[in-house]
Short mmCIF file of C-alpha atoms in Angstrom, two decimals:
data_model
loop_
_atom_site.label_atom_id
_atom_site.label_comp_id
_atom_site.label_asym_id
_atom_site.label_seq_id
_atom_site.Cartn_x
_atom_site.Cartn_y
_atom_site.Cartn_z
CA UNK A 1 98.50 89.12 91.09
CA UNK A 2 99.01 86.74 93.99
CA UNK A 3 97.75 83.26 93.22
CA UNK A 4 95.12 81.79 95.51
CA UNK A 5 97.33 78.82 96.41
CA UNK A 6 100.02 81.24 97.63
CA UNK A 7 97.49 83.06 99.79
CA UNK A 8 96.44 79.71 101.25
CA UNK A 9 100.06 79.04 102.15
CA UNK A 10 100.41 82.46 103.79
CA UNK A 11 97.40 81.80 106.02
CA UNK A 12 98.01 78.08 106.49
CA UNK A 13 97.00 77.28 110.07
CA UNK A 14 99.76 74.72 110.63
CA UNK A 15 102.49 77.03 109.32
CA UNK A 16 101.19 79.96 111.36
CA UNK A 17 101.00 77.79 114.49
CA UNK A 18 104.58 76.65 113.92
CA UNK A 19 105.68 80.26 113.40
CA UNK A 20 103.98 81.44 116.59
CA UNK A 21 105.30 78.49 118.60
CA UNK A 22 108.91 78.90 117.45
CA UNK A 23 108.79 82.65 117.93
CA UNK A 24 107.28 82.32 121.40
CA UNK A 25 109.94 79.81 122.48
CA UNK A 26 112.66 82.13 121.22
CA UNK A 27 111.11 85.08 123.07
CA UNK A 28 110.88 83.03 126.28
CA UNK A 29 114.57 82.21 125.98
CA UNK A 30 115.46 85.87 125.42
CA UNK A 31 113.21 86.94 128.29
CA UNK A 32 114.87 84.47 130.67
CA UNK A 33 118.37 85.60 129.72
CA UNK A 34 117.37 89.23 130.28
CA UNK A 35 115.60 88.30 133.52
CA UNK A 36 118.80 86.70 134.79
CA UNK A 37 120.76 89.84 133.90
CA UNK A 38 118.23 92.11 135.60
CA UNK A 39 118.29 89.84 138.67
CA UNK A 40 121.98 90.44 139.28
CA UNK A 41 121.76 94.14 138.36
CA UNK A 42 118.97 94.98 140.76
CA UNK A 43 119.57 97.69 143.31
CA UNK A 44 121.49 96.19 146.23
CA UNK A 45 119.76 98.55 148.69
CA UNK A 46 116.39 96.91 148.08
CA UNK A 47 115.39 94.17 150.48
CA UNK A 48 113.14 92.44 147.93
CA UNK A 49 113.29 91.01 144.43
CA UNK A 50 112.78 93.43 141.52
CA UNK A 51 109.61 91.60 140.41
CA UNK A 52 108.14 91.18 143.90
CA UNK A 53 105.25 93.58 143.37
CA UNK A 54 103.68 93.07 146.79
CA UNK A 55 106.92 93.88 148.59
CA UNK A 56 107.43 96.80 146.21
CA UNK A 57 104.10 98.33 147.22
CA UNK A 58 104.48 97.64 150.93
CA UNK A 59 108.21 98.35 151.09
CA UNK A 60 109.09 95.10 152.84
CA UNK A 61 109.63 91.44 152.05
CA UNK A 62 106.52 89.28 151.91
CA UNK A 63 106.16 85.94 153.63
CA UNK A 64 107.43 83.04 151.62
CA UNK A 65 109.34 85.25 149.20
CA UNK A 66 112.77 83.85 148.37
CA UNK A 67 115.33 86.61 148.25
CA UNK A 68 119.08 86.75 148.30
CA UNK A 69 121.06 89.91 147.67
CA UNK A 70 123.99 89.95 145.25
CA UNK A 71 122.78 86.99 143.22
CA UNK A 72 125.31 85.00 141.24
CA UNK A 73 124.37 84.54 137.59
CA UNK A 74 125.51 80.89 137.55
CA UNK A 75 125.22 79.50 141.06
CA UNK A 76 121.88 81.11 141.96
CA UNK A 77 119.97 79.95 138.89
CA UNK A 78 117.49 78.06 141.09
CA UNK A 79 116.42 81.32 142.76
CA UNK A 80 116.38 83.22 139.46
CA UNK A 81 114.36 80.51 137.71
CA UNK A 82 111.80 80.32 140.55
CA UNK A 83 111.27 84.07 140.44
CA UNK A 84 111.12 84.02 136.63
CA UNK A 85 108.34 81.41 136.69
CA UNK A 86 106.40 83.51 139.21
CA UNK A 87 106.87 86.59 137.06
CA UNK A 88 105.81 84.73 133.90
CA UNK A 89 102.54 83.57 135.47
CA UNK A 90 101.83 87.13 136.61
CA UNK A 91 102.70 88.44 133.16
CA UNK A 92 100.33 86.01 131.41
CA UNK A 93 97.54 87.16 133.74
CA UNK A 94 98.26 90.82 132.99
CA UNK A 95 99.68 91.53 136.44
CA UNK A 96 102.62 93.86 135.80
CA UNK A 97 102.76 95.51 139.22
CA UNK A 98 102.89 99.26 139.91
CA UNK A 99 104.44 101.67 137.40
CA UNK A 100 107.28 102.58 139.75
CA UNK A 101 108.20 102.66 143.44
CA UNK A 102 106.52 106.02 143.93
CA UNK A 103 103.72 105.54 141.37
CA UNK A 104 101.09 102.95 142.44
CA UNK A 105 99.18 103.15 139.14
CA UNK A 106 99.00 99.79 137.29
CA UNK A 107 101.91 99.33 134.89
CA UNK A 108 99.70 97.31 132.49
CA UNK A 109 97.55 100.35 131.70
CA UNK A 110 100.61 102.58 131.32
CA UNK A 111 102.36 100.20 128.94
CA UNK A 112 99.22 99.67 126.86
CA UNK A 113 98.84 103.41 126.28
CA UNK A 114 102.54 103.96 125.57
CA UNK A 115 102.92 101.02 123.19
CA UNK A 116 99.84 102.09 121.24
CA UNK A 117 101.17 105.65 121.01
CA UNK A 118 104.58 104.49 119.69
CA UNK A 119 103.13 102.00 117.19
CA UNK A 120 100.67 104.59 115.89
CA UNK A 121 103.49 107.05 115.18
CA UNK A 122 105.59 104.31 113.55
CA UNK A 123 102.72 103.31 111.24
CA UNK A 124 102.09 106.94 110.33
CA UNK A 125 105.81 107.31 109.62
CA UNK A 126 105.72 104.34 107.25
CA UNK A 127 102.61 105.63 105.49
CA UNK A 128 104.01 109.15 105.07
CA UNK A 129 107.32 107.75 103.75
CA UNK A 130 105.48 105.70 101.13
CA UNK A 131 103.30 108.64 100.01
CA UNK A 132 106.31 110.96 99.75
CA UNK A 133 108.16 108.30 97.74
CA UNK A 134 105.31 108.12 95.23
CA UNK A 135 105.30 111.91 94.97
CA UNK A 136 109.08 111.97 94.44
CA UNK A 137 108.74 109.34 91.76
CA UNK A 138 106.40 111.68 89.90
CA UNK A 139 108.77 114.64 90.37
CA UNK A 140 111.68 112.57 89.05
CA UNK A 141 110.16 112.74 85.59
CA UNK A 142 111.14 116.44 85.61
CA UNK A 143 114.97 116.81 85.57
CA UNK A 144 115.00 120.17 87.37
CA UNK A 145 112.67 118.97 90.14
CA UNK A 146 114.70 115.78 90.57
CA UNK A 147 117.92 117.74 90.96
CA UNK A 148 116.61 120.49 93.25
CA UNK A 149 113.99 118.64 95.33
CA UNK A 150 114.16 114.84 95.11
CA UNK A 151 117.91 114.27 95.36
CA UNK A 152 118.46 116.64 98.35
CA UNK A 153 115.61 115.09 100.32
CA UNK A 154 116.82 111.57 99.59
CA UNK A 155 120.26 112.62 100.80
CA UNK A 156 118.74 113.81 104.09
CA UNK A 157 117.03 110.44 104.40
CA UNK A 158 120.44 108.75 104.40
CA UNK A 159 121.79 110.84 107.29
CA UNK A 160 122.11 109.28 110.72
CA UNK A 161 118.80 108.87 112.52
CA UNK A 162 120.09 110.89 115.51
CA UNK A 163 120.74 113.93 113.33
CA UNK A 164 117.43 113.80 111.51
CA UNK A 165 115.22 112.87 114.44
CA UNK A 166 116.54 115.66 116.62
CA UNK A 167 117.69 118.54 114.42
CA UNK A 168 115.14 118.14 111.64
CA UNK A 169 112.38 118.01 114.25
CA UNK A 170 113.61 121.35 115.64
CA UNK A 171 113.49 122.92 112.19
CA UNK A 172 110.02 121.59 111.36
CA UNK A 173 108.58 122.86 114.65
CA UNK A 174 110.16 126.29 114.21
CA UNK A 175 108.65 126.74 110.74
CA UNK A 176 105.23 126.19 112.25
CA UNK A 177 104.32 122.56 111.52
CA UNK A 178 101.97 120.87 114.02
CA UNK A 179 103.82 118.92 116.72
CA UNK A 180 102.70 115.39 115.73
CA UNK A 181 103.24 116.07 112.01
CA UNK A 182 106.79 117.27 112.75
CA UNK A 183 107.45 114.03 114.65
CA UNK A 184 106.13 111.82 111.84
CA UNK A 185 108.09 113.71 109.16
CA UNK A 186 111.26 113.58 111.25
CA UNK A 187 111.25 109.81 111.65
CA UNK A 188 110.07 109.34 108.05
CA UNK A 189 112.86 111.40 106.52
CA UNK A 190 115.53 110.18 108.90
CA UNK A 191 115.00 106.44 108.99
CA UNK A 192 116.23 105.78 105.47
CA UNK A 193 112.92 104.20 104.54
CA UNK A 194 112.10 107.14 102.26
CA UNK A 195 115.17 106.32 100.18
CA UNK A 196 114.35 102.59 100.34
CA UNK A 197 110.78 103.07 99.12
CA UNK A 198 111.93 105.37 96.33
CA UNK A 199 114.61 102.88 95.28
CA UNK A 200 112.11 100.01 95.38
CA UNK A 201 109.61 101.82 93.18
CA UNK A 202 112.15 103.45 90.85
CA UNK A 203 115.08 101.01 90.55
CA UNK A 204 113.76 97.67 91.76
CA UNK A 205 110.71 97.93 89.54
CA UNK A 206 112.89 98.46 86.48
CA UNK A 207 115.09 95.54 87.51
CA UNK A 208 112.19 93.16 88.09
CA UNK A 209 110.29 93.96 84.87
CA UNK A 210 113.49 93.45 82.87
CA UNK A 211 113.95 89.92 84.15
CA UNK A 212 113.56 87.06 81.71
CA UNK A 213 110.21 85.85 83.06
CA UNK A 214 108.79 89.39 82.89
CA UNK A 215 109.97 89.84 79.29
CA UNK A 216 108.55 86.45 78.42
CA UNK A 217 105.16 87.38 79.88
CA UNK A 218 105.15 90.63 77.91
CA UNK A 219 106.12 88.93 74.64
CA UNK A 220 103.47 86.29 75.25
CA UNK A 221 100.76 88.88 75.71
CA UNK A 222 100.34 88.44 79.46
CA UNK A 223 100.19 91.22 82.03
CA UNK A 224 103.66 92.12 83.35
CA UNK A 225 102.15 93.29 86.63
CA UNK A 226 100.57 89.88 87.16
CA UNK A 227 103.96 88.18 86.91
CA UNK A 228 105.98 90.77 88.85
CA UNK A 229 103.50 91.80 91.55
CA UNK A 230 104.51 89.03 93.95
CA UNK A 231 108.21 89.90 93.85
CA UNK A 232 107.46 93.60 94.24
CA UNK A 233 105.21 92.82 97.19
CA UNK A 234 107.93 90.72 98.86
CA UNK A 235 110.43 93.57 98.48
CA UNK A 236 107.89 96.04 99.83
CA UNK A 237 107.16 93.98 102.95
CA UNK A 238 110.84 93.24 103.56
CA UNK A 239 111.87 96.89 103.35
CA UNK A 240 108.91 98.09 105.42
CA UNK A 241 109.29 95.61 108.28
CA UNK A 242 113.08 95.83 108.37
CA UNK A 243 112.86 99.59 108.95
CA UNK A 244 110.48 99.43 111.92
CA UNK A 245 113.28 99.02 114.53
CA UNK A 246 115.08 102.06 113.04
CA UNK A 247 111.87 104.10 113.15
CA UNK A 248 111.44 102.98 116.74
CA UNK A 249 115.01 104.05 117.54
CA UNK A 250 114.40 107.51 116.12
CA UNK A 251 111.12 107.74 118.00
CA UNK A 252 112.86 106.95 121.31
CA UNK A 253 115.13 109.96 120.76
CA UNK A 254 112.14 112.23 120.25
CA UNK A 255 110.19 110.68 123.13
CA UNK A 256 113.05 111.37 125.53
CA UNK A 257 113.36 114.91 124.16
CA UNK A 258 109.59 115.50 124.17
CA UNK A 259 107.97 113.47 127.01
CA UNK A 260 104.50 114.63 125.94
CA UNK A 261 104.65 112.02 123.16
CA UNK A 262 104.06 109.44 125.93
CA UNK A 263 105.70 106.58 124.06
CA UNK A 264 107.18 103.32 125.29
CA UNK A 265 110.71 104.65 124.72
CA UNK A 266 110.22 107.47 127.21
CA UNK A 267 108.64 105.08 129.73
CA UNK A 268 111.78 102.93 129.61
CA UNK A 269 114.06 105.96 129.84
CA UNK A 270 112.13 107.43 132.78
CA UNK A 271 112.16 104.12 134.64
CA UNK A 272 115.95 103.84 134.37
CA UNK A 273 116.45 107.17 136.13
CA UNK A 274 117.17 107.38 139.85
CA UNK A 275 115.28 110.25 141.46
CA UNK A 276 116.43 111.09 144.98
CA UNK A 277 116.15 107.97 147.13
CA UNK A 278 113.84 106.26 144.61
CA UNK A 279 115.71 103.46 142.81
CA UNK A 280 115.20 102.66 139.09
CA UNK A 281 112.00 100.73 138.33
CA UNK A 282 113.79 97.75 136.83
CA UNK A 283 110.57 95.75 136.46
CA UNK A 284 109.12 98.51 134.24
CA UNK A 285 112.27 98.61 132.10
CA UNK A 286 112.30 94.81 131.83
CA UNK A 287 108.61 94.31 130.99
CA UNK A 288 108.53 97.22 128.52
CA UNK A 289 111.63 95.87 126.78
CA UNK A 290 110.23 92.33 126.58
CA UNK A 291 106.96 93.60 125.08
CA UNK A 292 108.74 95.61 122.38
CA UNK A 293 111.15 92.74 121.66
CA UNK A 294 108.16 90.40 121.30
CA UNK A 295 106.35 92.74 118.91
CA UNK A 296 109.44 93.18 116.72
CA UNK A 297 110.25 89.46 116.86
CA UNK A 298 106.77 88.45 115.70
CA UNK A 299 106.87 91.09 112.95
CA UNK A 300 110.16 89.77 111.58
CA UNK A 301 109.01 86.16 111.87
CA UNK A 302 105.82 86.94 109.95
CA UNK A 303 107.83 88.88 107.38
CA UNK A 304 110.04 85.83 106.77
CA UNK A 305 106.92 83.65 106.59
CA UNK A 306 105.43 85.91 103.92
CA UNK A 307 108.70 86.02 101.97
CA UNK A 308 108.99 82.22 101.87
CA UNK A 309 105.29 81.68 101.16
CA UNK A 310 105.14 84.13 98.27
CA UNK A 311 108.58 83.57 96.79
CA UNK A 312 108.38 81.92 93.36
CA UNK A 313 111.67 80.09 94.01
CA UNK A 314 110.33 78.55 97.21
CA UNK A 315 107.13 77.40 95.51
CA UNK A 316 108.46 75.67 92.46
#
């Protein structure tokens, strides 16, 4: 099992603070680059900045607001930076502005509900993939079942996410599965994580227990699981966290196809659209994107932190 000193390293306050600080600085840099891009892409027909929420609600420029149409990415950095700082302070305070130009409801509440909905489906997708992998591992002990059930399903799991997320979802709904269950199975089977989990449990386990240190522990009378658990756990976390963006990508496809899922992907897609004279809600697209980038960035940073903290090679 995991040694106590390794657990202390995983939850070391100084290391976690460094991880959070470095990740936050990286996210701030990414957010500023994207902010600059959104600043020059904003609708030229607007007479206010895309993050000027007061002007957005009133439809006119507010006093003291600095605005210049057709901003230059290089020569207008002073204006872009000033507006970025204003946006950042509003963001920290939870002030995200209205959802769109024709929807005065607070964007903060909308994003909170949509992010929670997407993350819940992603977590369910991961859980279902892991359970199915364990079931397939059991079926693999029967040659006929492996050939007729396990191998075909694993092949589906390796298809492109677009095919599985869309077409498999259609099939599952038509055969009568509940809507949410069809969604979870679609992203589980199509993300490739089903194959990865199966490979981890079936192949990686065999590889790890046949390593020299595992054989030595067995010959010495020690528990093999005790000596191999850490490496198996590292592989499990790495595979799981690395597949989250792919699950999210598949979920976006289904959210656009089925808006009733009310996920963050559909919110971004809807905000990009131009309806009549209503321009795209660039602030909604930007903020939603930054939030999802931040979540994924912190997940990957923590995954790397766990890998280094638990790795036997790093702790010699």
